[in-house]
Coordinates of C-alpha atoms and ligand atoms in Angstrom, one line a residue:
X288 CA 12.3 -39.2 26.6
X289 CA 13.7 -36.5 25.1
X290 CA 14.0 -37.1 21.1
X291 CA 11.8 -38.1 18.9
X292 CA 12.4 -41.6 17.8
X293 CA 11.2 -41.5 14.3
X294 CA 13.8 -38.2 12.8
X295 CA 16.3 -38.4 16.1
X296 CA 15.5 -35.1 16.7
X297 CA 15.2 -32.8 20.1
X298 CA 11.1 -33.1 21.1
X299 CA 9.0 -30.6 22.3
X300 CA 10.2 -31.2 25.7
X301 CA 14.2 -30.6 25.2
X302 CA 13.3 -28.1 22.7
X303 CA 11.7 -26.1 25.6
X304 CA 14.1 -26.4 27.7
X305 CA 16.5 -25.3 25.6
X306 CA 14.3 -22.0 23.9
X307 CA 14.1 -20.9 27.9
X308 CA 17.7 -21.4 28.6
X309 CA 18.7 -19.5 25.5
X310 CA 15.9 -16.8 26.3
X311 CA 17.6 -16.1 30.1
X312 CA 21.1 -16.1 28.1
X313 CA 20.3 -13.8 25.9
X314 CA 18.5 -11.4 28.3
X315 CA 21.6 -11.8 30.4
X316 CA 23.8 -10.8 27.6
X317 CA 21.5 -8.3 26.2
X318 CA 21.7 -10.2 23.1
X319 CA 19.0 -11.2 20.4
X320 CA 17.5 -14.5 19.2
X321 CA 15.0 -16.4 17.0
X322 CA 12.5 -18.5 16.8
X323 CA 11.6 -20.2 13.9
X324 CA 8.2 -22.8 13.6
X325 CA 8.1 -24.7 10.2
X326 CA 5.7 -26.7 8.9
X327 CA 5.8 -29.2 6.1
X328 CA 2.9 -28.1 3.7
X329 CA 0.7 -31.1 2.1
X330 CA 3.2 -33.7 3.9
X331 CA -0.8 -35.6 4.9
X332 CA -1.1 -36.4 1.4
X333 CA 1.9 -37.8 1.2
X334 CA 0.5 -40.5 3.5
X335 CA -2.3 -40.8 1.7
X336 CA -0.9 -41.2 -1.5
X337 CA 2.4 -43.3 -0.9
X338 CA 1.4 -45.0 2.7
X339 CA 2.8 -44.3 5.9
X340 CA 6.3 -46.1 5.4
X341 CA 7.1 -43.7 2.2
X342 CA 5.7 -40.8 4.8
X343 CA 8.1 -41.4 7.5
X344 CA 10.8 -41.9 4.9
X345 CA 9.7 -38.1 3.8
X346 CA 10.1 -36.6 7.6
X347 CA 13.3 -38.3 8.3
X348 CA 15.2 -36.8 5.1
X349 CA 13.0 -33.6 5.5
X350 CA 14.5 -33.4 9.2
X351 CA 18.1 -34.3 7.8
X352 CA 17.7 -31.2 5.5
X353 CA 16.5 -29.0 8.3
X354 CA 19.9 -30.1 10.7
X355 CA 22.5 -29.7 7.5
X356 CA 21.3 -26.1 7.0
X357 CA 21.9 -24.8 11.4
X358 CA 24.6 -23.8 12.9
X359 CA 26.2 -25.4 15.5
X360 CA 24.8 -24.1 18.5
X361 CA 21.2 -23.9 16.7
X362 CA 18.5 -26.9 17.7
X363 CA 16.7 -28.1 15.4
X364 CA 13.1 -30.3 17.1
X365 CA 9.9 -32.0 15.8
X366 CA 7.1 -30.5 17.8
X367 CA 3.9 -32.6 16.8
X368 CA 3.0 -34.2 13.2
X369 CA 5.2 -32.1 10.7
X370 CA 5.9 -29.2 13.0
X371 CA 9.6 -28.2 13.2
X372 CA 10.9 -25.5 15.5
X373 CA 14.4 -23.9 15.5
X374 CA 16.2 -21.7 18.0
X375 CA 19.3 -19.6 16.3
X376 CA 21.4 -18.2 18.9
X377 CA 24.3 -17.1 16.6
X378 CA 24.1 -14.6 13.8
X379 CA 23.2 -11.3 13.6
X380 CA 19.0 -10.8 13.9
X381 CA 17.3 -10.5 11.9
X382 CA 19.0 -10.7 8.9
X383 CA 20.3 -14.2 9.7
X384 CA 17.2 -15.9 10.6
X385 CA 15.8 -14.1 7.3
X386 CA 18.6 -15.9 5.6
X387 CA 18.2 -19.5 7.5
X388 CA 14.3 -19.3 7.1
X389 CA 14.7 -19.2 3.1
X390 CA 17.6 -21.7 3.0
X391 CA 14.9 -24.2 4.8
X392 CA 12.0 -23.0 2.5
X393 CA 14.4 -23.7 -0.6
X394 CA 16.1 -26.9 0.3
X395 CA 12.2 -28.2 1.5
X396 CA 11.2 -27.2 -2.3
X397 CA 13.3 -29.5 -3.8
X398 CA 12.1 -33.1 -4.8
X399 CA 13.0 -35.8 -2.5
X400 CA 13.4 -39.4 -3.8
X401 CA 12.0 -42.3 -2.2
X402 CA 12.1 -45.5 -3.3
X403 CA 12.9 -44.1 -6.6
X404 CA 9.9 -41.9 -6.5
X405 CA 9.8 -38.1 -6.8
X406 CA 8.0 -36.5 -4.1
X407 CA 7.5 -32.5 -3.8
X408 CA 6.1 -31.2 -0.4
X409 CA 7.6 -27.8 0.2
X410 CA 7.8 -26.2 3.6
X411 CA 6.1 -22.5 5.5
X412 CA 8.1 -21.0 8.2
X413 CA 7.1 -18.1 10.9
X414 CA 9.9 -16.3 12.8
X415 CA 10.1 -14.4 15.9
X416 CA 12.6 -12.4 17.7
X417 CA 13.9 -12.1 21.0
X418 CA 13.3 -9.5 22.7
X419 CA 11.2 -7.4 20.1
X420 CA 8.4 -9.8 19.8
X421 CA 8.2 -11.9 23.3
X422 CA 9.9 -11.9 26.2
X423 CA 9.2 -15.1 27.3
X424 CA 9.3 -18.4 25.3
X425 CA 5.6 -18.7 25.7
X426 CA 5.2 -15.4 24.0
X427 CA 7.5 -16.3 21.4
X428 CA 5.8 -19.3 20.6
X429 CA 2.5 -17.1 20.3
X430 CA 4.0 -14.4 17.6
X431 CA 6.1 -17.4 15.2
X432 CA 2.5 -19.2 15.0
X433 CA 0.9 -16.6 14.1
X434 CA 3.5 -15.8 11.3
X435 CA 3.8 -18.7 10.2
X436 CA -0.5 -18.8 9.8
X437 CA 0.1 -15.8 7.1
X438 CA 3.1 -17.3 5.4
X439 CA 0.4 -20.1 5.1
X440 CA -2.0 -17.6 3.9
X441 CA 0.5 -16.0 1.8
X442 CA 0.5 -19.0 -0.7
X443 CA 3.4 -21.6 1.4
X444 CA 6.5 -21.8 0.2
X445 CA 7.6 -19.1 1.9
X446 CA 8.6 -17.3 5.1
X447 CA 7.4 -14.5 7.5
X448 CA 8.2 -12.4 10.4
X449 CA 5.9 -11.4 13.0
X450 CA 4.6 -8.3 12.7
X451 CA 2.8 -6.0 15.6
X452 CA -1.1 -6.3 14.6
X453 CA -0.7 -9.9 13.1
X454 CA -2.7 -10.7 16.5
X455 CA -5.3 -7.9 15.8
X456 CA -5.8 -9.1 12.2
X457 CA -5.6 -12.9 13.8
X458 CA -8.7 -11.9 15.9
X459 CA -10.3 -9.5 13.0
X460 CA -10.2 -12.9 11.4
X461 CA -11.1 -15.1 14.3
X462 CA -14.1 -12.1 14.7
X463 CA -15.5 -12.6 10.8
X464 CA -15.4 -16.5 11.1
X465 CA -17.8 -16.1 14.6
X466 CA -19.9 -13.9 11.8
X467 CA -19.9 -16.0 9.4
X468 CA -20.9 -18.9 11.7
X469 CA -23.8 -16.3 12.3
X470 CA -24.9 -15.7 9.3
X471 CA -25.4 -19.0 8.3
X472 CA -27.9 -20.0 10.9
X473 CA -29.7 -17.0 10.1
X474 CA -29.4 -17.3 6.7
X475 CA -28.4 -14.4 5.3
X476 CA -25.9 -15.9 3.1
X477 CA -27.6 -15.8 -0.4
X478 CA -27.2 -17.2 -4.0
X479 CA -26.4 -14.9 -7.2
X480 CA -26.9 -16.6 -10.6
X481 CA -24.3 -15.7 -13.9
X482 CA -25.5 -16.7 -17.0
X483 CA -23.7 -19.3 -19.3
X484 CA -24.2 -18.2 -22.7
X485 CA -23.8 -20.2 -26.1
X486 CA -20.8 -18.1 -27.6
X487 CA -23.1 -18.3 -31.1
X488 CA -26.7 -17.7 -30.7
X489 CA -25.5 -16.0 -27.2
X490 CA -28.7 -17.7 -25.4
X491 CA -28.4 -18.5 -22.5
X492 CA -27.7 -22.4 -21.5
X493 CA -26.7 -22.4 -18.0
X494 CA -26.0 -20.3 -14.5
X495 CA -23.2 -20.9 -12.0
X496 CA -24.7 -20.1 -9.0
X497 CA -22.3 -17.8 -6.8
X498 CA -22.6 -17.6 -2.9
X499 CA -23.3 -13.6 -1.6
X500 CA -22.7 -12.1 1.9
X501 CA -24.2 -8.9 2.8
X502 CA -23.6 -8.1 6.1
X503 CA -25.4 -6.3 8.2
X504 CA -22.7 -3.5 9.1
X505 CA -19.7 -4.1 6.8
X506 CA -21.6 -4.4 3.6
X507 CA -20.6 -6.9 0.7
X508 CA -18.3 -9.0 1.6
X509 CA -16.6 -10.9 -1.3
X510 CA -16.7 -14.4 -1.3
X511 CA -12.8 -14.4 -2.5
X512 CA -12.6 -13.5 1.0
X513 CA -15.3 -15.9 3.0
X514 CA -14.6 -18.8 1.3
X515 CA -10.7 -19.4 2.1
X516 CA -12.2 -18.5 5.9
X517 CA -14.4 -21.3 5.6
X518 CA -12.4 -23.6 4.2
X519 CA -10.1 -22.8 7.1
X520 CA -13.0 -24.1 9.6
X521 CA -15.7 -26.4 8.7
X522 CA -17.9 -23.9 8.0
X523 CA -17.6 -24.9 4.6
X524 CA -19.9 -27.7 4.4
X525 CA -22.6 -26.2 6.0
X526 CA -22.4 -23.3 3.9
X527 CA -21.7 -25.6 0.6
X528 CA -24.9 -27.5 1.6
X529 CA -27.1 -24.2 2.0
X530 CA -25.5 -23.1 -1.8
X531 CA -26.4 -26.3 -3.3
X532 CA -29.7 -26.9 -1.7
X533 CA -30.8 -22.9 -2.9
X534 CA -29.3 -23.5 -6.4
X535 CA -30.8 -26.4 -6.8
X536 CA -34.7 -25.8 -5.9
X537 CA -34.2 -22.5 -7.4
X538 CA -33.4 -24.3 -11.0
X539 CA -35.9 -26.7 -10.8
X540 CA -37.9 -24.2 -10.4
X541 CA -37.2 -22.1 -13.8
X542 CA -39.5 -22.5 -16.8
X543 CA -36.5 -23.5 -19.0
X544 CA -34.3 -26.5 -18.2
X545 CA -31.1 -24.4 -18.2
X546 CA -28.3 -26.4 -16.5
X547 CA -26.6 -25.0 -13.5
X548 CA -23.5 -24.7 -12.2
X549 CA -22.2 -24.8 -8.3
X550 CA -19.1 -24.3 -7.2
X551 CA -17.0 -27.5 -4.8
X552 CA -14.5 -27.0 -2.4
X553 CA -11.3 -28.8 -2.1
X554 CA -12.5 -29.2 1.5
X555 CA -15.3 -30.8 1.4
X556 CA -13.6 -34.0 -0.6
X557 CA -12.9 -34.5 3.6
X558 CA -16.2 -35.2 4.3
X559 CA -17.1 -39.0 3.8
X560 CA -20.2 -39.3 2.0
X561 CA -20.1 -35.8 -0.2
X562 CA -21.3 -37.6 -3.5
X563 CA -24.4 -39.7 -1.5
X564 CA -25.4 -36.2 0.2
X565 CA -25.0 -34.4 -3.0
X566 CA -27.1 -36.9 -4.9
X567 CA -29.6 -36.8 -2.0
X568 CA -29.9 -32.9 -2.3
X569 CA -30.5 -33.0 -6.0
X570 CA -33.4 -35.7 -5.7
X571 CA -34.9 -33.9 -3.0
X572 CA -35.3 -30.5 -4.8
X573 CA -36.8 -32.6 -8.0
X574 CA -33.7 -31.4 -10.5
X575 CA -33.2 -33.5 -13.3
X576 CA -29.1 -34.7 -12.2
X577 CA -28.2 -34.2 -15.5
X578 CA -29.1 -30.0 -15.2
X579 CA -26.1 -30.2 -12.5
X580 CA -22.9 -29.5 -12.7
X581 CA -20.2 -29.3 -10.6
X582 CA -17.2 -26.5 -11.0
X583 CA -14.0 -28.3 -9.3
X584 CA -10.8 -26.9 -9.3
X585 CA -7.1 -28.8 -9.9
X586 CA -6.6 -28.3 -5.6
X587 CA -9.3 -30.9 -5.6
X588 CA -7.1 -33.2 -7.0
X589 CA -4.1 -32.5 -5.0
X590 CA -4.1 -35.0 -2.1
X591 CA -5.8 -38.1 -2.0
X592 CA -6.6 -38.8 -5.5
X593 CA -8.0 -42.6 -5.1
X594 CA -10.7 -41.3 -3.3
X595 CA -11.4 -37.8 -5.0
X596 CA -11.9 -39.8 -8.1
X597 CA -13.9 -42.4 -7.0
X598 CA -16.1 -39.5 -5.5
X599 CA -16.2 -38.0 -8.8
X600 CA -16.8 -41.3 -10.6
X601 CA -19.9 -42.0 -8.4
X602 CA -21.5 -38.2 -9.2
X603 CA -20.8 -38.9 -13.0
X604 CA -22.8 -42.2 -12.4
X605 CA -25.4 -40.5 -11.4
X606 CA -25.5 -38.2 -14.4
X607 CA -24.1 -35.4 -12.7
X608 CA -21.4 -33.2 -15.0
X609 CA -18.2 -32.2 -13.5
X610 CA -16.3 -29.2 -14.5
X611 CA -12.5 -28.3 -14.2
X612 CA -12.4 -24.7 -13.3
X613 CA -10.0 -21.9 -13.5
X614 CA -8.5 -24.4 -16.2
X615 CA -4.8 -23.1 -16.7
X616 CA -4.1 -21.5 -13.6
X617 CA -2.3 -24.7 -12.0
X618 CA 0.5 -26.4 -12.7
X619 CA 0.0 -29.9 -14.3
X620 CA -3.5 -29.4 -15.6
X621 CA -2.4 -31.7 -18.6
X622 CA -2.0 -34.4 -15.8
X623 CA -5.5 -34.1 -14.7
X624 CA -7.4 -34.4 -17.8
X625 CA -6.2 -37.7 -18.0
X626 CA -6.9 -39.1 -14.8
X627 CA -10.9 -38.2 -15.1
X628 CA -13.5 -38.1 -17.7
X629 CA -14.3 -33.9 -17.0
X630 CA -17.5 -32.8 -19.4
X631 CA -16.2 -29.8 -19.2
X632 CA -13.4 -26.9 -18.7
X633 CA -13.4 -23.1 -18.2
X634 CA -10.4 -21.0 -18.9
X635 CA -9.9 -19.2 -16.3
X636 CA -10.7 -14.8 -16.8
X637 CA -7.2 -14.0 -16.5
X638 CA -6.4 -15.5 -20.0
X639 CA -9.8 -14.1 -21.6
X640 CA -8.9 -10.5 -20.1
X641 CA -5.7 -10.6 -22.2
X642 CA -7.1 -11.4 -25.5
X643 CA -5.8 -8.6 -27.5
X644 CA -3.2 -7.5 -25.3
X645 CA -1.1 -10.4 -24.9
X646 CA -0.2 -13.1 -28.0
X647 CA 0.8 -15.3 -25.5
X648 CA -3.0 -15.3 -23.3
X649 CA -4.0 -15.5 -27.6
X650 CA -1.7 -18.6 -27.9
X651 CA -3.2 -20.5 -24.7
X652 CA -6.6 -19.5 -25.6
X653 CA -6.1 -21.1 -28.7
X654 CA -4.2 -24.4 -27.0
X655 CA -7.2 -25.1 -24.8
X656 CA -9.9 -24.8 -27.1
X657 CA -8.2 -27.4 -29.4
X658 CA -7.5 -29.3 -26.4
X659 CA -11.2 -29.1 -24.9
X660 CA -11.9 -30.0 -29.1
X661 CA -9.9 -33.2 -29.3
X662 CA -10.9 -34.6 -26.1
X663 CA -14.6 -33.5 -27.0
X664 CA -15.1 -31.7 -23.7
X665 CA -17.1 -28.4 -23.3
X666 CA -14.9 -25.8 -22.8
X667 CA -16.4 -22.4 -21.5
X668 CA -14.6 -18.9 -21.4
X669 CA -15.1 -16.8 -18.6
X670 CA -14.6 -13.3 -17.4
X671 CA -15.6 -11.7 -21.3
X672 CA -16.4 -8.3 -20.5
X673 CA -16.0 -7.0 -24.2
X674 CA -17.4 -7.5 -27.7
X675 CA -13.8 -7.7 -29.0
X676 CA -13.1 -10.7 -26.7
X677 CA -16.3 -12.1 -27.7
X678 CA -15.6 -12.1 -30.6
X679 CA -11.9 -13.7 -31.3
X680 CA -13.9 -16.4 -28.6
X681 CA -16.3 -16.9 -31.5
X682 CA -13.7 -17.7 -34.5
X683 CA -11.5 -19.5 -32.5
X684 CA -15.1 -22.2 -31.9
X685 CA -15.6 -21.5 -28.2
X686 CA -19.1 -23.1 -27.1
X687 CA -19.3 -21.3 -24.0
X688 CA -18.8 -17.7 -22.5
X689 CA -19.8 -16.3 -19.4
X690 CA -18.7 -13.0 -18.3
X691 CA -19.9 -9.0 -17.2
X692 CA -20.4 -8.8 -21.1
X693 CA -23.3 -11.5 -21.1
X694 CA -24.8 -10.7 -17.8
X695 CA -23.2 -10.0 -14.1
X696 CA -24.4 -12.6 -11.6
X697 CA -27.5 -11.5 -10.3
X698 CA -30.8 -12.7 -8.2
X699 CA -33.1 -12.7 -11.0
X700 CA -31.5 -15.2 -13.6
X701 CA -34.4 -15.1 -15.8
X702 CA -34.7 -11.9 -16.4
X703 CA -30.8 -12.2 -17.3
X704 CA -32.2 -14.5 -20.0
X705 CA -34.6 -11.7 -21.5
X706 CA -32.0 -9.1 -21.5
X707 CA -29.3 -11.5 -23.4
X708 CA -31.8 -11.4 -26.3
X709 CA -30.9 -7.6 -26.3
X710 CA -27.8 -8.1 -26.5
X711 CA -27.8 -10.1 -29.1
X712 CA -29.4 -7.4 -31.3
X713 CA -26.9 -4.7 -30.2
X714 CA -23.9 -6.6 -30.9
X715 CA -25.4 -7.8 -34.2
X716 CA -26.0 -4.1 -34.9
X717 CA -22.2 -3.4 -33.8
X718 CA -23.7 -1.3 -30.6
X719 CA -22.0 -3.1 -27.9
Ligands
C2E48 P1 -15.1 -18.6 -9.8 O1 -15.7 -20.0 -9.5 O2 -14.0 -18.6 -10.8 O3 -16.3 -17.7 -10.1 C1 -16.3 -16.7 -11.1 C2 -16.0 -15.4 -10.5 O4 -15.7 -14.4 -11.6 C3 -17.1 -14.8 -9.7 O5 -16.6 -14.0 -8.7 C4 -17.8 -13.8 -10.8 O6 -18.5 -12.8 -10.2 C5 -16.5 -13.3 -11.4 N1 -16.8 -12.8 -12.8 C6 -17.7 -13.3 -13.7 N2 -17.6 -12.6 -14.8 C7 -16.6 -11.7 -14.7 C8 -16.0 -10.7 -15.6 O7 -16.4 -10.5 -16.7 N3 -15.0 -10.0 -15.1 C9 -14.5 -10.1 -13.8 N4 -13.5 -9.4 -13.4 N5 -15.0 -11.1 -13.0 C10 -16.1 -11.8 -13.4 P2 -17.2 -14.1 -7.2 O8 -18.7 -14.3 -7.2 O9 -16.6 -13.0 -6.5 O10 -16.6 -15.5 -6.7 C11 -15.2 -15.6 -6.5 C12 -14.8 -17.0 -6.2 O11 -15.4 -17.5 -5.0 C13 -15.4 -18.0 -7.3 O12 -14.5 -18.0 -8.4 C14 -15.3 -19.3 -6.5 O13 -14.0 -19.8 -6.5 C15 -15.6 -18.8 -5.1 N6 -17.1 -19.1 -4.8 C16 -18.2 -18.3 -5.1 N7 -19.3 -18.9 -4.7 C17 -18.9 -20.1 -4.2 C18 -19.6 -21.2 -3.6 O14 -20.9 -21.2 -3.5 N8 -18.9 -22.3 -3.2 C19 -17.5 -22.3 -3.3 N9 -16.9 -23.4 -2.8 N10 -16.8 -21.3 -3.8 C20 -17.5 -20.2 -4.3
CA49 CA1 -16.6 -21.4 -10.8
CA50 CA1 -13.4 -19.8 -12.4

């Protein structure tokens, strides 16, 4: 009753006990300890890729990893699902739980082999110390989640302390979410449109419609900042819904059949029936499905592939076009390309923004567009915010740019349209 029977390890029950015995030694000694909670990141797509057998296989070795790299003394327990915690009595604090919490984050990083397959997880820690950061195991506890929620939020793969405040900006952030949940039932979320411009003629072809919060008090507030919130929650499909319902009716609405574009979340592949509710919204708001198309990143296809695709493959049935965005900002784009028909990709801005500065951006530029050439898939820039940009875009046979050069996203997409014939004159004349 007191170890787990899958890894062998102390449970959450013999882990307590021990965390308060060590706590009362500790404050009898005047000494120091830590608290370390770890947590296996994307360990549920392991079981949804290789099957449950191949998953427990991962958290047995995964827990032999964690018990090689204590100390005698340490205890090592599975909490719940992939939820490690250590207690490290020895060593001198905090350097040496600093130095155990990256050994774990390192050894977790490395591949592990099952059944002859290669499988990389990777692992988050939080740590807190006795007596700085709880008294009491229960306020212990408390602090290491909330490190380990930033380390999350810090990318994974990594480690943090607890700092004083975490729990202020825990409940700033718990305060924003109970906002957002707000604003979206009184609808004061809103959609911006950013015109897709034909890199030649630089008409307009298409808008990606971008999601805008302007909150009553604290002003704009970025959707780089929302959207991870409500990704966190399930916030996100409501707020997904409202984005592709408005984007929709609005294009059907516009004189010109320009396509548009809306942005998916990896979280909403959770959802069931995202591709029937997707195809429902589009019919109801009288868009053409072939006007649509939808801006996925690679984190979409991390996880449960089976299913994404078959998700994806149903939209494309329906004539809906599916973009790759932020195209070579991942790490096995390549991979991707193969595994689904895309109609299009968009480098992502950070390799447009270096044109000119860096031969290497130059060099992947370059790569993509014969890439995007040879597969015969649309490939737009984005972020071109100069005519010099624009214009090593253009020789190199770019279709597509978008960017503050050819229009910021804005309310009024058609009068976007007007001004682009402006532009086109000034840059013509050299003006721009
Ligand atoms: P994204 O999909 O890569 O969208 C493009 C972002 O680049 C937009 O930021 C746009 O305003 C910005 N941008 C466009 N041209 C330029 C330029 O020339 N220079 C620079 N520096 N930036 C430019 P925004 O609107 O702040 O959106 C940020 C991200 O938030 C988006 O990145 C997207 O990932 C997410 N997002 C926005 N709206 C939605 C939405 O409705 N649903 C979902 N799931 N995500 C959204
Ligand atoms: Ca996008
Ligand atoms: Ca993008």
């Amino acid at each position: 009753a007191h170890h787990d029977p899958l890894t062998g390890l102390a449970n959450r029950i013999l882990f307590n006990e021990r965390l308060a015995e060590a706590v009362a030694e500790a404050r009898r000694q005047q000494g120091s300890l830590a608290l370390l909670i770890l947590d296996l990141d994307r360990f549920k797509s392991v079981n949804d890729l290789h099957g449950h057998a191949v998953g427990d296989r991962l958290m047995q070795e995964a827990a032999a990893r964690l018990v090689h790299n204590v100390r005698e003394g340490d205890m090592v327990a599975r909490l719940v699902g992939d939820e490690f915690a250590i207690v490290q009595v020895t060593g001198e604090q905090p350097a040496s739980s600093a130095g155990l919490a990256q050994r774990l984050v390192d050894v977790l990083g490395r591949s592990f082999e099952i059944d002859g397959q290669m499988i990389s997880i990777g692992g988050s820690a939080g740590i807190a110390l006795y007596p700085q950061d709880g008294a009491e195991p229960s306020g212990l506890f408390q602090a290491a989640d909330l490190a380990l929620n930033r380390a999350k939020r810090d990318g994974r793969n990594t480690f943090c302390f607890f700092e004083p405040g975490m729990d202020i900006k825990f409940r700033e952030h718990r305060m924003l979410e109970q906002e957002l949940r707000q604003a979206l039932a009184r609808e004061e979320l809103t959609v911006d449109y950013q015109p897709l411009v034909d890199c030649g003629t630089l008409e307009a072809r298409g808008f990606e419609a971008l999601v805008r919060w302007r909150h009553p008090t604290r002003g704009f507030i970025s959707p780089a900042e929302f959207i991870p919130l409500a990704e966190e929650t399930s916030l996100i499909l409501p707020l997904s819904r409202h984005v592709l319902a408005t984007a929709c009716n609005e294009a059907a609405s516009w004189p010109h059949p320009y396509r548009i574009a809306v942005n998916l979340s990896p979280s909403q592949f959770r959802a069931p029936n995202l591709a029937e509710e997707i195809v429902e919204t589009v019919a109801r708001s009288g868009l053409s499905p072939e006007r649509l198309e939808l801006e996925i990143t690679e984190g979409v296809l991390i996880g449960d592939t089976e299913r994404t695709l078959k998700v994806l493959r149903r939209l494309k049935d329906h004539g809906i076009r599916i973009a790759l965005d932020d195209f070579g900002t991942g790490y096995s784009s390549l991979s991707y390309l193969r595994r689904f028909p895309f109609d299009k990709i968009k480098i992502d801005r950070s390799f447009v923004q270096n044109l000119g500065i860096d031969e290497e951006a130059e060099a992947i530029v370059r790569a993509i567009l014969a890439l995007g050439r040879s597969l015969r898939l649309d490939v737009t820039a984005e972020g071109v915010e100069n005519a010099a940009q624009l214009e090593t875009l253009r020789v190199e046979g770019c279709n597509l740019v978008q960017g503050f050069l050819l229009g910021r996203p804005s309310a009024a997409p058609l009068s976007a349209a007007r001004r682009l014939q402006a532009l086109a004159g000034n840059l013509e004349a050299g003006q721009a």
